[in-house]
Each structure stands twice: as structure tokens, then as C-alpha cells.
Amino acid sequence: MAEEEIFIVVEDMPAFPGGMQALSSYISDNITYPDAGKGAGAVVDVTFTVMEDGSLREIGVAGSSNPAFNKAAVNLFRGMPKWDPGRQRGKAVKVKLVVPVRFDPGTE
């Protein structure tokens, strides 16, 4: 059986329930700062695949300005609610995304 394709761009991109504003609120409400990162800032690019049912899989780090924050950023996405899946030709498909998570030392 052939493995299903994972898309990067589709006709209807996956979306966090409520849109980008809701995603920003979710991140700011649920972000935790690692002890090793106290007083520091970072940007961690989290990569993940939105599955056909909206669940998130293959969560990892695509890039990071401070590795001390990587685990906290990944854990943030592991606890996320399901997304609205991406669609290609009307069919739900797997879509790989990257979302930057900003750790601002002024808000910890």
C-alpha cells in the first residue's frame, strides 16, 4: 500500500479553531518557560503535520534561536486541540506546517 502524500500547500490550508487570533491566544495562555530559559527570549519554529482528522503528528523543531526552549515549544503543540484539516479537491489531506513560537522574557 502506497503511503499517502503529505502536502505543504493545499487549496484549503489547515486552520486552528477560531483562526490565527485564537492560535495566538492559545499560545500566550499555555506557553511555559523552561527554568534554563528564565530571563531569556527565543523563537522556536515548530513543525508538525495536521492529519486528515485534524490531529497533530510528527511534532518537532525546524529551527531555534535557543535550544533551551525547544521542549517547551513542542509540548505546547502536543496539548493543542484538533485543527480544521487541510483540503485538496474537497478531500481532507495531511499537511505539514511550521509555526514560530516566540518566547518573550517580558511576559514570563
Short mmCIF file of C-alpha atoms in Angstrom, two decimals:
data_model
loop_
_atom_site.label_atom_id
_atom_site.label_comp_id
_atom_site.label_asym_id
_atom_site.label_seq_id
_atom_site.Cartn_x
_atom_site.Cartn_y
_atom_site.Cartn_z
CA MET A 1 0.00 0.00 0.00
CA ALA A 2 1.44 3.37 -1.02
CA GLU A 3 1.96 5.95 1.70
CA GLU A 4 -0.32 8.96 1.38
CA GLU A 5 1.29 12.18 0.29
CA ILE A 6 1.95 14.91 2.85
CA PHE A 7 1.24 18.31 1.33
CA ILE A 8 2.89 21.65 2.07
CA VAL A 9 0.39 23.79 0.17
CA VAL A 10 -3.25 22.85 -0.45
CA GLU A 11 -6.36 24.59 -1.74
CA ASP A 12 -7.73 24.99 1.80
CA MET A 13 -4.93 25.20 4.36
CA PRO A 14 -5.40 23.74 7.84
CA ALA A 15 -6.60 26.20 10.46
CA PHE A 16 -6.58 26.38 14.24
CA PRO A 17 -10.19 26.51 15.52
CA GLY A 18 -11.10 30.19 15.60
CA GLY A 19 -8.26 31.24 13.27
CA MET A 20 -4.91 32.92 13.78
CA GLN A 21 -6.12 35.18 16.62
CA ALA A 22 -7.31 32.12 18.55
CA LEU A 23 -3.98 30.38 17.89
CA SER A 24 -2.07 33.39 19.24
CA SER A 25 -4.30 33.42 22.33
CA TYR A 26 -3.84 29.69 22.85
CA ILE A 27 -0.06 30.03 22.65
CA SER A 28 0.12 33.01 25.03
CA ASP A 29 -2.28 31.33 27.52
CA ASN A 30 -0.47 27.98 27.53
CA ILE A 31 3.19 28.80 26.98
CA THR A 32 5.57 27.74 29.76
CA TYR A 33 9.12 28.97 30.21
CA PRO A 34 11.79 26.39 30.99
CA ASP A 35 13.90 27.05 34.08
CA ALA A 36 17.00 27.09 31.87
CA GLY A 37 15.47 29.90 29.82
CA LYS A 38 14.37 32.25 32.58
CA GLY A 39 15.11 35.84 31.64
CA ALA A 40 15.94 34.92 28.05
CA GLY A 41 13.95 35.08 24.86
CA ALA A 42 13.77 32.76 21.89
CA VAL A 43 11.96 31.92 18.70
CA VAL A 44 11.32 28.24 18.06
CA ASP A 45 9.94 27.16 14.68
CA VAL A 46 7.71 24.19 15.43
CA THR A 47 6.99 21.81 12.55
CA PHE A 48 4.08 19.39 12.58
CA THR A 49 1.67 17.55 10.31
CA VAL A 50 -2.07 18.20 10.51
CA MET A 51 -3.69 14.83 9.83
CA GLU A 52 -6.94 14.26 7.95
CA ASP A 53 -8.87 14.23 11.26
CA GLY A 54 -7.23 17.47 12.45
CA SER A 55 -4.92 15.84 14.98
CA LEU A 56 -1.26 16.90 15.08
CA ARG A 57 1.54 14.40 14.46
CA GLU A 58 5.29 14.47 13.78
CA ILE A 59 5.74 17.49 16.06
CA GLY A 60 9.32 18.70 16.14
CA VAL A 61 11.65 21.68 15.82
CA ALA A 62 12.54 23.10 12.41
CA GLY A 63 14.76 25.83 13.83
CA SER A 64 15.52 27.52 17.13
CA SER A 65 17.35 30.56 18.40
CA ASN A 66 17.81 28.94 21.84
CA PRO A 67 17.62 25.13 22.27
CA ALA A 68 16.65 25.52 25.95
CA PHE A 69 13.13 26.40 24.72
CA ASN A 70 12.64 23.56 22.22
CA LYS A 71 10.93 21.07 24.53
CA ALA A 72 8.52 23.71 25.89
CA ALA A 73 7.53 24.72 22.35
CA VAL A 74 6.95 21.11 21.25
CA ASN A 75 4.91 20.37 24.39
CA LEU A 76 2.71 23.37 23.63
CA PHE A 77 1.68 21.74 20.35
CA ARG A 78 1.28 18.27 21.85
CA GLY A 79 -1.50 19.62 24.06
CA MET A 80 -3.29 21.57 21.31
CA PRO A 81 -6.87 20.86 20.29
CA LYS A 82 -7.52 19.41 16.84
CA TRP A 83 -7.19 21.76 13.89
CA ASP A 84 -9.55 22.06 10.95
CA PRO A 85 -7.77 19.82 8.43
CA GLY A 86 -6.40 20.96 5.10
CA ARG A 87 -8.32 20.04 1.98
CA GLN A 88 -7.28 19.31 -1.56
CA ARG A 89 -10.05 18.87 -4.16
CA GLY A 90 -12.56 18.71 -1.30
CA LYS A 91 -10.81 15.83 0.45
CA ALA A 92 -9.10 16.14 3.85
CA VAL A 93 -5.34 15.55 3.44
CA LYS A 94 -2.18 15.58 5.57
CA VAL A 95 -0.45 18.97 5.56
CA LYS A 96 2.95 19.85 7.02
CA LEU A 97 3.19 23.28 8.67
CA VAL A 98 5.73 25.38 10.54
CA VAL A 99 4.60 27.86 13.20
CA PRO A 100 7.03 30.16 15.03
CA VAL A 101 6.64 30.34 18.81
CA ARG A 102 8.08 33.47 20.41
CA PHE A 103 9.26 33.35 24.00
CA ASP A 104 9.39 36.93 25.24
CA PRO A 105 11.24 37.38 28.55
CA GLY A 106 8.97 40.34 29.36
CA THR A 107 5.88 38.13 29.55
CA GLU A 108 7.07 35.12 31.55
#
